[in-house]
Amino acid sequence: MSATPQKNRASRRVLAAAAGLATVGALVAAMPAGAHDRGHGHGGGHGHGHKPRTVDVQLLSFNDLHGNLEPPAGSAGNVSETQPDGTVKAIPAGGVEYLATSLRTARKGNPYSVTAAGGDMVGASPLLSGLFHDEPTIEALNGLDLDVTAVGNHEFDEGATELARLQNGGCHPVEGCYEKGKKFKGADFPYLAANVTKEKTGKPLLKPYTVWKKNGVKIGFIGVTLEGTPDIVTANGVKGLKFHDEVETINKYARELDRKGVKSIVALIHEGGAPASTSYNYDCDSPGAGDGISGPIVDIAKGITPKVDALVTGHTHQAYVCTVPDPSGKPRMVTSASSFGKLYTDTTLTYDRRTNDIVRTSVKSANHIVTRDQPKAPDMTRLIDRWNKLAAPIANKPQGWISADINGRGSTAPEKPLGNVIADAQLEGLAPADKGGAEVAFMNPGGIRADLVHKASGSEGDGVVTYGEAFTVQPFTNMMNVVDLTGAQLVTALQQQVSGPNEASPKILQVSKGLTYTLDLTKSGADRVVAGTIKLHGEAIDPARTYRVAMNEFLAGGGDGFPALGQGTNKLVGASDLDLFNAYLAAHSTATAPLAPPTTDRITVIQ
């Protein structure tokens, strides 16, 4: 799911504290021009002699990398695979060293190969990338020979100016250049944002589309992010920008490409759906009751003009290869490759040289696991080692100890063990009267980006939680807020988890100890939160009483579909969520008495 996008304050603060970690230089004002139409068809091509009428174009795609250069740890790094006997196996996957090998292997023997992505390449990234404002990830994507990507909501975490820097290059305006004598070059692939315009001029923020060309073969790519980006990104991130309807925007630019003679079109859409099974090899087109795919992408796909030949999607971190009928009733491929570089999609587009269009009936597509038993790409290993050396003084500092895995991102339950730890850390840090007097804390589930894994990630030893691991769990560095909310507003907020914009895909807040209630999933809408069961320390919530409630500034702004939380008054701004998390780990664990995974008994779930 989506997450609390935030400005990366941690990197600013910790970099300032780590003398000698980075060489600070001035921002280079003269940035190179933006990316342009390109097509470095991998593997060459003939281009002379007799040309057959059709040519197979290989489209490789992935989405929601989120700066995961190293293999994601714990259950968040697994892919589910249904076995022939019906059992489901978890397979460790991902890491750019393996993704590079997978893509390069797939391209062999395919002279017409283009690689595209569905957004959220950066943002909510582990420390290795997030500490350096995601420059390492852009560098890795350049090395992966990415041809084009749509923007996702996380590309706006640090605002339009920073997104432009990632595209065009130049050193960071505050922290300068990270390596002596080296200026950040920017992305050598275009970021597409067709449905994002500047409020003042009405002009597109970035290129709306690009055309990939090879030996007379032309394929247009239109990129959009979800129209609801402002609801899931901080106000600063989307300041001065307008986000438009995905379908209308794609249809508009598909007409424009068509007029220019580009008849083969792929839409890159940072919005997605949920297949009936989480197994990557699930047959999304199986006809059984309850099978298939649901979610926003279905209506979007049904509305996009038949001029568009395939849809590469993302945002929901799910794996699917489905067909959804276009407005003329013809099936059209809609794909998504999970997240964190754990899968890639290989789609065959048969291009007709006479019509310049894709033969839709012969489009084939499949997701493939980026397994960790293949050779690592040496150039990616060198890139990771180089940035790890710069990050090491900060990343390797121990923060606390755990006795076993504490699952957050990898937990599918409404109440997650790591969610409880985070909410308790926020309550404890903000309960003192001079820190805000908090009585209860809420954490949004999308802001928990990883698990705390017991197995050592480096040389720190099993059970040790390093700063880098804590940062990977909470990479946004949201500032914490404590506000006054009435009991009635508190009840409404809990009901908004399962109603309004969150009805189709509930967002269950993680709650601090003492708050209990029943979630009845057999009911619909707001009724799923059983109002009479909501209690704080065993006492029913009083609608008229005022409560002091702690939450990150994203939730306090009404983000993630919680307008009731945005109604808080008497606000006190506290420390960052990451600081409180690290302080809690330090206070509640030692090498001899590590923190154990908490019980999950705050939310009683009726299925």
Coordinates of C-alpha atoms in Angstrom, one line a residue, residues 22-602:
A22 CA 30.0 14.0 2.6
T23 CA 31.9 16.6 0.8
V24 CA 29.6 19.6 0.6
G25 CA 29.6 21.6 -2.6
A26 CA 27.5 24.4 -4.1
L27 CA 24.5 23.6 -6.1
V28 CA 25.3 23.7 -9.8
A29 CA 22.9 26.2 -11.2
A30 CA 23.3 25.2 -14.9
M31 CA 21.5 21.8 -15.1
P32 CA 21.7 19.7 -18.2
A33 CA 18.6 19.6 -20.4
G34 CA 15.9 17.0 -19.5
A35 CA 15.8 13.6 -20.9
H36 CA 14.6 13.2 -24.5
D37 CA 13.2 10.6 -26.9
R38 CA 15.5 7.7 -26.8
G39 CA 15.8 4.0 -27.7
H40 CA 19.0 2.1 -26.9
G41 CA 17.5 -1.2 -28.1
H42 CA 19.4 -3.7 -26.1
G43 CA 21.3 -6.2 -28.2
G44 CA 21.5 -4.3 -31.5
G45 CA 19.3 -5.2 -34.5
H46 CA 19.5 -5.9 -38.2
G47 CA 18.1 -2.8 -39.8
H48 CA 19.0 -3.8 -43.4
G49 CA 17.9 -6.3 -46.0
H50 CA 14.4 -7.7 -46.1
K51 CA 12.3 -6.7 -43.1
P52 CA 9.5 -9.1 -42.0
R53 CA 6.1 -7.5 -41.6
T54 CA 6.0 -8.0 -37.9
V55 CA 8.7 -7.7 -35.2
D56 CA 8.4 -8.8 -31.6
V57 CA 9.2 -6.0 -29.1
Q58 CA 10.1 -7.1 -25.6
L59 CA 8.7 -4.8 -22.9
L60 CA 10.4 -5.4 -19.5
S61 CA 8.8 -3.6 -16.6
F62 CA 8.8 -3.2 -12.8
N63 CA 7.4 -0.8 -10.3
D64 CA 7.6 0.4 -6.7
L65 CA 11.4 -0.1 -6.2
H66 CA 11.4 2.4 -3.3
G67 CA 15.2 2.6 -3.3
N68 CA 15.6 -1.0 -2.3
L69 CA 19.1 -1.5 -3.7
E70 CA 20.0 -4.3 -1.3
P71 CA 17.8 -7.3 -1.1
P72 CA 14.8 -6.4 1.2
A73 CA 15.1 -8.2 4.6
G74 CA 12.7 -10.6 6.2
S75 CA 9.2 -11.4 5.0
A76 CA 9.1 -8.1 3.0
G77 CA 11.7 -9.7 0.7
N78 CA 9.6 -12.8 -0.1
V79 CA 7.5 -13.6 -3.1
S80 CA 4.6 -16.0 -2.8
E81 CA 4.5 -18.9 -5.3
T82 CA 1.6 -21.4 -5.6
Q83 CA 3.0 -24.9 -6.1
P84 CA 1.5 -27.6 -8.3
D85 CA -0.1 -29.2 -5.2
G86 CA -1.8 -26.0 -4.2
T87 CA 0.6 -25.1 -1.3
V88 CA 2.2 -21.7 -1.2
K89 CA 6.0 -21.3 -1.0
A90 CA 7.8 -18.1 0.1
I91 CA 10.8 -17.4 -2.2
P92 CA 13.4 -14.7 -1.2
A93 CA 13.7 -12.2 -4.0
G94 CA 15.0 -8.7 -5.0
G95 CA 18.1 -6.6 -4.8
V96 CA 19.4 -4.6 -7.8
E97 CA 22.4 -6.9 -8.2
Y98 CA 20.0 -9.6 -9.1
L99 CA 17.5 -7.4 -10.9
A100 CA 20.3 -6.2 -13.2
T101 CA 21.2 -9.8 -14.0
S102 CA 17.6 -10.8 -14.5
L103 CA 16.9 -8.0 -17.0
R104 CA 20.2 -8.5 -18.8
T105 CA 19.6 -12.2 -19.2
A106 CA 16.0 -11.6 -20.4
R107 CA 17.2 -9.1 -23.0
K108 CA 19.5 -11.7 -24.7
G109 CA 18.3 -12.7 -28.1
N110 CA 15.8 -9.8 -28.1
P111 CA 17.1 -7.1 -30.4
Y112 CA 14.0 -5.0 -29.8
S113 CA 13.8 -4.6 -26.0
V114 CA 12.6 -1.6 -24.0
T115 CA 12.5 -1.3 -20.2
A116 CA 9.8 0.7 -18.4
A117 CA 8.8 1.3 -14.8
G118 CA 5.5 2.2 -13.1
G119 CA 6.6 4.8 -10.6
D120 CA 7.8 5.0 -6.9
M121 CA 11.4 4.2 -7.9
V122 CA 12.5 6.4 -5.0
G123 CA 11.0 7.6 -1.8
A124 CA 10.4 5.7 1.5
S125 CA 13.8 4.2 0.8
P126 CA 16.2 2.4 3.1
L127 CA 19.1 4.4 4.5
L128 CA 21.5 3.4 1.8
S129 CA 19.5 5.4 -0.7
G130 CA 17.4 7.7 1.5
L131 CA 20.4 9.2 3.3
F132 CA 21.7 10.5 0.0
H133 CA 18.3 11.8 -1.3
D134 CA 18.0 8.7 -3.6
E135 CA 21.0 9.6 -5.8
P136 CA 22.2 6.0 -5.5
T137 CA 18.9 4.6 -6.8
I138 CA 18.9 6.9 -9.9
E139 CA 22.5 5.9 -10.5
A140 CA 21.5 2.2 -10.3
L141 CA 18.5 2.7 -12.6
N142 CA 20.8 4.3 -15.2
G143 CA 23.0 1.2 -14.9
L144 CA 19.9 -1.1 -15.3
D145 CA 19.3 0.7 -18.7
L146 CA 15.8 1.9 -17.7
D147 CA 14.3 3.6 -20.7
V148 CA 11.4 5.4 -19.1
T149 CA 9.3 5.6 -15.9
A150 CA 6.1 7.2 -14.8
V151 CA 6.3 9.3 -11.6
G152 CA 4.6 7.8 -8.5
N153 CA 3.3 9.6 -5.4
H154 CA 6.7 9.1 -3.7
E155 CA 8.6 11.0 -6.4
F156 CA 6.9 14.0 -4.8
D157 CA 8.0 13.3 -1.2
E158 CA 10.5 16.1 -1.3
G159 CA 8.7 18.4 -3.7
A160 CA 8.8 19.3 -7.4
T161 CA 12.2 21.0 -7.2
E162 CA 13.9 17.9 -5.9
L163 CA 12.1 15.8 -8.5
A164 CA 13.5 18.1 -11.2
R165 CA 17.0 17.6 -9.7
L166 CA 16.7 13.8 -9.8
Q167 CA 15.8 14.2 -13.5
N168 CA 18.3 16.8 -14.5
G169 CA 21.2 16.3 -12.1
G170 CA 23.1 18.7 -9.9
C171 CA 24.2 18.4 -6.3
H172 CA 21.7 18.7 -3.4
P173 CA 20.9 22.4 -2.6
V174 CA 21.6 21.9 1.2
E175 CA 24.0 19.0 1.4
G176 CA 25.9 19.6 -1.8
C177 CA 27.9 16.8 -3.5
Y178 CA 28.4 13.5 -1.6
E179 CA 31.6 12.5 -3.3
K180 CA 34.6 14.8 -3.8
G181 CA 34.9 15.9 -7.4
K182 CA 31.7 14.1 -8.5
K183 CA 28.6 15.9 -9.5
F184 CA 25.3 14.0 -9.6
K185 CA 24.3 13.5 -13.2
G186 CA 20.6 12.9 -12.8
A187 CA 18.4 10.3 -14.6
D188 CA 19.4 9.4 -18.1
F189 CA 15.8 8.2 -18.7
P190 CA 12.7 10.5 -18.8
Y191 CA 10.4 10.7 -15.8
L192 CA 6.8 11.1 -17.2
A193 CA 4.1 13.0 -15.4
A194 CA 1.3 13.6 -18.0
N195 CA -1.4 14.4 -15.4
V196 CA 0.7 16.8 -13.2
T197 CA 0.6 20.5 -14.1
K198 CA 1.9 23.6 -12.5
E199 CA -0.9 25.6 -10.9
K200 CA 0.4 29.0 -12.1
T201 CA 0.9 28.1 -15.8
G202 CA -1.2 25.1 -16.4
K203 CA 1.8 23.5 -18.1
P204 CA 3.0 19.9 -17.5
L205 CA 5.6 19.6 -14.7
L206 CA 7.6 17.1 -16.7
K207 CA 7.3 15.4 -20.1
P208 CA 3.8 13.8 -20.6
Y209 CA 5.2 11.1 -23.0
T210 CA 8.2 9.8 -24.8
V211 CA 8.7 7.8 -28.0
W212 CA 11.0 4.8 -28.1
K213 CA 12.5 4.2 -31.6
K214 CA 14.5 1.4 -33.1
N215 CA 15.0 0.6 -36.8
G216 CA 11.7 2.3 -37.7
V217 CA 9.8 0.7 -34.8
K218 CA 8.1 3.4 -32.7
I219 CA 6.4 2.9 -29.3
G220 CA 4.9 5.8 -27.4
F221 CA 4.9 5.8 -23.5
I222 CA 2.5 8.0 -21.6
G223 CA 3.1 8.2 -17.8
V224 CA 0.7 9.2 -15.0
T225 CA 0.5 9.0 -11.3
L226 CA -2.6 8.5 -9.3
E227 CA -5.0 11.5 -9.3
G228 CA -5.2 11.2 -5.5
T229 CA -1.5 11.9 -4.9
P230 CA -2.2 15.0 -2.9
D231 CA -4.2 12.9 -0.3
I232 CA -1.1 10.7 0.4
V233 CA 1.7 13.2 0.1
T234 CA 2.5 16.1 2.5
A235 CA 1.2 19.5 1.4
N236 CA 4.8 20.7 0.9
G237 CA 5.5 17.9 -1.5
V238 CA 2.7 18.8 -3.9
K239 CA 2.7 22.6 -3.4
G240 CA 1.9 24.5 -6.6
L241 CA 0.9 21.4 -8.5
K242 CA -2.4 20.1 -9.9
F243 CA -3.2 16.4 -10.4
H244 CA -5.6 15.4 -13.1
D245 CA -7.8 12.4 -14.0
E246 CA -5.8 9.5 -15.2
V247 CA -8.2 8.3 -17.9
E248 CA -8.8 11.8 -19.5
T249 CA -5.1 12.5 -19.5
I250 CA -4.0 9.3 -21.1
N251 CA -6.8 9.5 -23.7
K252 CA -5.7 13.1 -24.5
Y253 CA -2.1 12.2 -25.1
A254 CA -2.9 9.0 -26.9
R255 CA -4.8 11.1 -29.5
E256 CA -1.8 13.4 -29.8
L257 CA 0.6 10.5 -30.3
D258 CA -1.8 9.0 -32.8
R259 CA -1.9 12.2 -34.8
K260 CA 1.9 12.2 -34.9
G261 CA 1.8 8.7 -36.4
V262 CA 2.7 6.8 -33.2
K263 CA 0.1 4.0 -33.2
S264 CA 1.7 1.7 -30.6
I265 CA 1.2 3.1 -27.2
V266 CA 1.9 1.8 -23.6
A267 CA 0.5 3.6 -20.6
L268 CA 2.6 3.7 -17.4
I269 CA 0.1 4.2 -14.5
H270 CA 1.1 4.6 -10.8
E271 CA -2.2 3.2 -9.6
G272 CA -3.2 -0.5 -9.2
G273 CA -5.4 -3.2 -8.0
A274 CA -5.6 -6.3 -5.8
P275 CA -5.7 -9.7 -7.4
A276 CA -7.7 -12.5 -5.6
S277 CA -4.5 -14.2 -4.7
T278 CA -1.2 -12.8 -3.5
S279 CA 0.8 -15.5 -5.4
Y280 CA 2.7 -14.0 -8.3
N281 CA 1.8 -16.9 -10.5
Y282 CA -1.9 -16.7 -9.9
D283 CA -4.0 -16.8 -13.1
C284 CA -5.7 -13.5 -12.9
D285 CA -8.0 -14.4 -15.7
S286 CA -9.4 -17.6 -14.1
P287 CA -13.2 -17.5 -14.3
G288 CA -14.1 -18.7 -10.8
A289 CA -16.3 -16.7 -8.4
G290 CA -14.2 -14.1 -6.6
D291 CA -11.3 -14.6 -9.0
G292 CA -9.6 -11.8 -11.0
I293 CA -8.7 -8.3 -9.9
S294 CA -10.4 -5.5 -8.0
G295 CA -9.5 -1.9 -7.1
P296 CA -9.1 1.5 -8.9
I297 CA -7.1 0.1 -11.9
V298 CA -10.1 -1.9 -13.2
D299 CA -12.3 1.2 -13.9
I300 CA -9.2 3.1 -15.2
A301 CA -8.4 0.3 -17.6
K302 CA -12.0 0.1 -18.8
G303 CA -12.0 3.8 -19.6
I304 CA -8.6 4.1 -21.4
T305 CA -8.9 4.5 -25.2
P306 CA -8.3 1.3 -27.3
K307 CA -5.4 3.3 -28.9
V308 CA -3.4 2.2 -25.9
D309 CA -2.1 -1.4 -26.3
A310 CA -0.9 -2.3 -22.7
L311 CA -1.0 -0.9 -19.2
V312 CA 2.0 -1.2 -16.8
T313 CA 0.7 -0.3 -13.3
G314 CA 1.9 -0.1 -9.7
H315 CA 1.2 1.5 -6.3
T316 CA -0.5 -1.4 -4.6
H317 CA 2.7 -3.5 -4.5
Q318 CA 0.8 -6.5 -5.9
A319 CA 1.8 -9.0 -8.5
Y320 CA -0.6 -9.5 -11.4
V321 CA -0.8 -10.2 -15.2
C322 CA -4.5 -9.7 -16.1
T323 CA -6.6 -8.8 -19.1
V324 CA -9.2 -6.1 -18.6
P325 CA -11.5 -5.2 -21.5
D326 CA -10.9 -1.8 -23.2
P327 CA -14.0 0.4 -24.0
S328 CA -14.5 -1.5 -27.3
G329 CA -14.7 -4.8 -25.3
K330 CA -11.4 -6.2 -26.5
P331 CA -9.1 -7.7 -23.8
R332 CA -6.0 -5.7 -23.0
M333 CA -3.0 -6.6 -20.8
V334 CA -2.7 -4.9 -17.3
T335 CA 0.4 -5.8 -15.3
S336 CA 2.2 -5.1 -12.0
A337 CA 5.4 -6.6 -10.7
S338 CA 5.0 -6.5 -6.9
S339 CA 7.5 -4.2 -5.3
F340 CA 11.2 -3.7 -4.2
G341 CA 12.5 -5.3 -7.4
K342 CA 11.3 -8.7 -6.4
L343 CA 9.7 -9.4 -9.8
Y344 CA 9.9 -8.1 -13.3
T345 CA 7.3 -8.5 -16.1
D346 CA 8.2 -9.7 -19.6
T347 CA 5.6 -8.7 -22.2
T348 CA 5.8 -9.5 -25.9
L349 CA 4.3 -6.8 -28.1
T350 CA 4.0 -7.9 -31.8
Y351 CA 4.6 -4.7 -33.9
D352 CA 3.1 -4.6 -37.4
R353 CA 5.3 -2.5 -39.6
R354 CA 2.5 -1.9 -42.1
T355 CA 0.0 -0.4 -39.6
N356 CA 2.7 0.7 -37.1
D357 CA 0.4 -0.8 -34.4
I358 CA 0.6 -3.6 -31.9
V359 CA -1.2 -6.8 -32.8
R360 CA -3.3 -7.0 -29.6
T361 CA -4.4 -10.6 -30.0
S362 CA -0.8 -11.8 -29.8
V363 CA 0.3 -9.8 -26.7
K364 CA 1.8 -12.2 -24.2
S365 CA 3.0 -11.4 -20.6
A366 CA 4.3 -13.1 -17.5
N367 CA 5.9 -12.1 -14.2
H368 CA 9.3 -13.6 -13.3
I369 CA 11.0 -13.8 -9.9
V370 CA 14.2 -11.9 -9.4
T371 CA 15.8 -14.9 -7.6
R372 CA 18.8 -14.6 -5.3
D373 CA 20.5 -17.8 -6.6
Q374 CA 21.7 -16.2 -9.8
P375 CA 25.1 -14.3 -10.2
K376 CA 25.2 -10.7 -8.9
A377 CA 25.8 -8.0 -11.4
P378 CA 29.4 -6.8 -10.5
D379 CA 28.7 -3.1 -11.4
M380 CA 25.7 -3.0 -9.0
T381 CA 27.8 -4.7 -6.3
R382 CA 30.4 -1.9 -6.7
L383 CA 27.7 0.8 -6.6
I384 CA 26.3 -0.6 -3.4
D385 CA 29.7 -1.0 -1.8
R386 CA 30.7 2.6 -2.7
W387 CA 27.6 4.1 -1.1
N388 CA 27.7 1.8 1.9
K389 CA 31.2 3.1 2.7
L390 CA 29.8 6.6 2.8
A391 CA 26.7 5.5 4.9
A392 CA 28.6 3.2 7.3
P393 CA 29.4 5.7 10.2
I394 CA 25.7 6.3 10.6
A395 CA 24.1 3.1 9.4
N396 CA 26.0 0.7 11.7
K397 CA 25.3 2.4 15.0
P398 CA 23.3 -0.1 17.3
Q399 CA 20.0 1.3 18.6
G400 CA 18.6 -1.7 20.5
W401 CA 18.1 -5.5 20.6
I402 CA 15.3 -7.8 19.7
S403 CA 14.7 -11.4 20.6
A404 CA 12.9 -12.4 17.3
D405 CA 11.6 -10.9 14.0
I406 CA 9.0 -8.2 14.7
N407 CA 6.9 -8.0 11.6
G408 CA 5.6 -4.8 10.2
R409 CA 5.5 -4.5 6.4
G410 CA 5.6 -8.3 6.1
S411 CA 2.5 -8.8 8.3
T412 CA -0.9 -9.0 6.6
A413 CA -2.9 -8.8 9.8
P414 CA -4.8 -5.6 10.6
E415 CA -2.8 -5.2 13.8
K416 CA 0.9 -5.6 13.2
P417 CA 3.5 -6.4 16.0
L418 CA 5.8 -3.7 14.7
G419 CA 2.9 -1.3 14.5
N420 CA 2.3 -1.8 18.2
V421 CA 5.9 -1.1 19.0
I422 CA 5.9 2.1 16.9
A423 CA 2.6 3.4 18.4
D424 CA 3.9 2.6 22.0
A425 CA 7.2 4.4 21.2
Q426 CA 5.2 7.5 20.1
L427 CA 2.9 7.4 23.2
E428 CA 5.8 7.0 25.6
G429 CA 7.9 9.7 24.1
L430 CA 5.0 12.2 24.0
A431 CA 3.1 11.3 27.2
P432 CA 5.1 13.6 29.6
A433 CA 3.1 16.9 30.2
D434 CA 6.0 19.0 28.8
K435 CA 6.2 16.8 25.7
G436 CA 2.4 17.0 24.8
G437 CA 0.6 14.9 27.4
A438 CA -0.4 12.3 24.9
E439 CA -3.0 9.7 26.1
V440 CA -3.1 7.6 22.9
A441 CA -1.1 7.3 19.7
F442 CA -2.0 6.4 16.1
M443 CA 0.4 5.1 13.4
N444 CA -0.7 4.7 9.7
P445 CA 0.1 1.2 8.4
G446 CA 1.6 2.4 5.1
G447 CA 4.3 4.3 7.0
I448 CA 5.8 1.1 8.3
R449 CA 8.2 0.2 5.4
A450 CA 9.9 -3.0 6.6
D451 CA 10.2 -5.6 9.3
L452 CA 12.7 -5.6 12.2
V453 CA 14.6 -8.7 11.4
H454 CA 16.5 -10.7 14.0
K455 CA 19.2 -12.1 11.6
A456 CA 22.2 -9.7 11.2
S457 CA 22.2 -7.6 8.1
G458 CA 26.0 -7.0 8.4
S459 CA 28.6 -7.6 11.0
E460 CA 26.6 -6.2 14.0
G461 CA 25.4 -9.6 15.2
D462 CA 22.0 -11.3 15.3
G463 CA 19.3 -9.4 17.2
V464 CA 21.0 -6.0 17.0
V465 CA 18.9 -3.2 15.5
T466 CA 21.1 -0.7 13.8
Y467 CA 20.3 2.9 12.9
G468 CA 20.1 1.8 9.2
E469 CA 17.6 -0.9 10.0
A470 CA 15.4 1.5 12.1
F471 CA 15.6 4.1 9.4
T472 CA 14.4 1.5 6.8
V473 CA 11.3 0.9 9.0
Q474 CA 10.6 4.6 9.4
P475 CA 12.4 6.5 6.5
F476 CA 10.1 9.5 6.3
T477 CA 11.3 11.2 9.5
N478 CA 7.8 12.7 10.1
M479 CA 7.7 15.2 12.9
M480 CA 5.3 14.1 15.6
N481 CA 2.2 16.1 16.6
V482 CA 0.1 15.9 19.8
V483 CA -3.4 17.4 19.3
D484 CA -6.8 17.7 21.1
L485 CA -9.5 15.6 19.6
T486 CA -13.0 14.9 21.1
G487 CA -14.0 11.4 21.8
A488 CA -16.5 11.8 18.9
Q489 CA -13.8 12.8 16.5
L490 CA -11.6 9.9 17.8
V491 CA -14.5 7.4 17.1
T492 CA -15.1 9.0 13.6
A493 CA -11.3 8.6 12.8
L494 CA -11.4 4.9 13.6
Q495 CA -14.5 4.5 11.4
Q496 CA -12.7 6.3 8.6
Q497 CA -10.3 3.3 8.5
V498 CA -13.0 1.3 6.8
S499 CA -15.3 3.9 5.2
G500 CA -15.1 6.8 2.7
P501 CA -12.0 6.6 0.5
N502 CA -10.7 3.7 2.7
E503 CA -13.9 1.5 2.3
A504 CA -12.7 -0.6 -0.6
S505 CA -9.2 -1.0 0.8
P506 CA -9.2 -0.4 4.6
K507 CA -6.3 1.4 6.2
I508 CA -6.1 0.0 9.8
L509 CA -4.3 2.4 12.1
Q510 CA -1.8 0.9 14.5
V511 CA -2.8 1.9 18.1
S512 CA -0.9 2.3 21.3
K513 CA -1.5 0.1 24.3
G514 CA -4.6 0.8 26.3
L515 CA -6.8 1.4 23.2
T516 CA -9.0 -1.6 22.3
Y517 CA -12.0 -2.2 20.0
T518 CA -13.6 -4.8 17.8
L519 CA -13.3 -4.7 14.0
D520 CA -16.2 -6.7 12.4
L521 CA -15.3 -7.4 8.8
T522 CA -18.6 -9.2 8.2
K523 CA -20.3 -5.7 8.2
S524 CA -19.9 -2.9 5.7
G525 CA -18.5 0.7 5.8
A526 CA -18.2 2.5 9.1
D527 CA -20.2 -0.2 10.9
R528 CA -17.2 -2.5 10.7
V529 CA -15.7 -0.5 13.6
V530 CA -18.1 -1.5 16.5
A531 CA -18.5 1.9 18.2
G532 CA -19.6 0.4 21.6
T533 CA -16.4 -1.6 21.9
I534 CA -14.0 1.4 21.7
K535 CA -12.3 1.7 25.1
L536 CA -9.2 3.4 26.5
H537 CA -7.8 1.5 29.5
G538 CA -11.1 -0.4 29.8
E539 CA -13.3 2.8 29.9
A540 CA -15.7 3.6 27.0
I541 CA -14.6 6.6 24.9
D542 CA -16.6 9.7 26.0
P543 CA -17.8 11.6 22.9
A544 CA -17.8 14.9 24.8
R545 CA -14.4 14.5 26.5
T546 CA -11.2 15.9 25.0
Y547 CA -8.3 13.5 24.5
R548 CA -4.6 14.3 23.7
V549 CA -3.7 12.2 20.7
A550 CA -0.2 11.7 19.2
M551 CA 0.4 11.0 15.5
N552 CA 2.8 11.9 12.8
E553 CA 2.3 15.2 11.0
F554 CA 1.0 13.4 7.8
L555 CA -1.9 11.9 9.7
A556 CA -2.4 15.2 11.7
G557 CA -2.9 16.9 8.3
G558 CA -5.8 14.4 7.5
G559 CA -3.6 12.3 5.2
D560 CA -4.5 8.8 4.1
G561 CA -8.3 9.5 4.1
F562 CA -8.5 10.5 7.8
P563 CA -10.1 14.0 7.8
A564 CA -11.2 13.6 11.4
L565 CA -7.5 13.5 12.5
G566 CA -7.0 16.8 10.6
Q567 CA -9.5 18.5 13.0
G568 CA -7.1 18.5 16.0
T569 CA -6.5 21.7 17.9
N570 CA -3.9 22.9 20.5
K571 CA -1.1 21.3 18.5
L572 CA 2.3 20.6 20.0
V573 CA 5.1 19.6 17.6
G574 CA 7.4 16.9 19.1
A575 CA 10.5 15.0 18.1
S576 CA 10.6 12.9 14.8
D577 CA 9.0 9.5 14.7
L578 CA 12.4 7.9 14.0
D579 CA 13.9 9.6 17.1
L580 CA 11.1 8.3 19.3
F581 CA 11.4 4.8 17.8
N582 CA 15.1 4.7 18.5
A583 CA 14.7 6.1 22.0
Y584 CA 12.1 3.4 22.8
L585 CA 14.4 0.6 21.5
A586 CA 17.3 2.0 23.7
A587 CA 15.0 2.2 26.8
H588 CA 13.4 -1.2 26.4
S589 CA 16.2 -3.5 25.3
T590 CA 19.7 -4.6 26.2
A591 CA 21.9 -7.3 24.8
T592 CA 20.9 -9.6 27.7
A593 CA 17.2 -8.5 27.8
P594 CA 16.2 -7.9 24.2
L595 CA 12.8 -6.6 23.2
A596 CA 10.3 -9.4 22.4
P597 CA 7.6 -9.1 19.7
P598 CA 4.5 -7.7 21.5
T599 CA 1.2 -9.6 21.6
T600 CA -1.4 -8.3 19.1
D601 CA -4.5 -8.1 21.3
R602 CA -5.7 -4.5 20.9

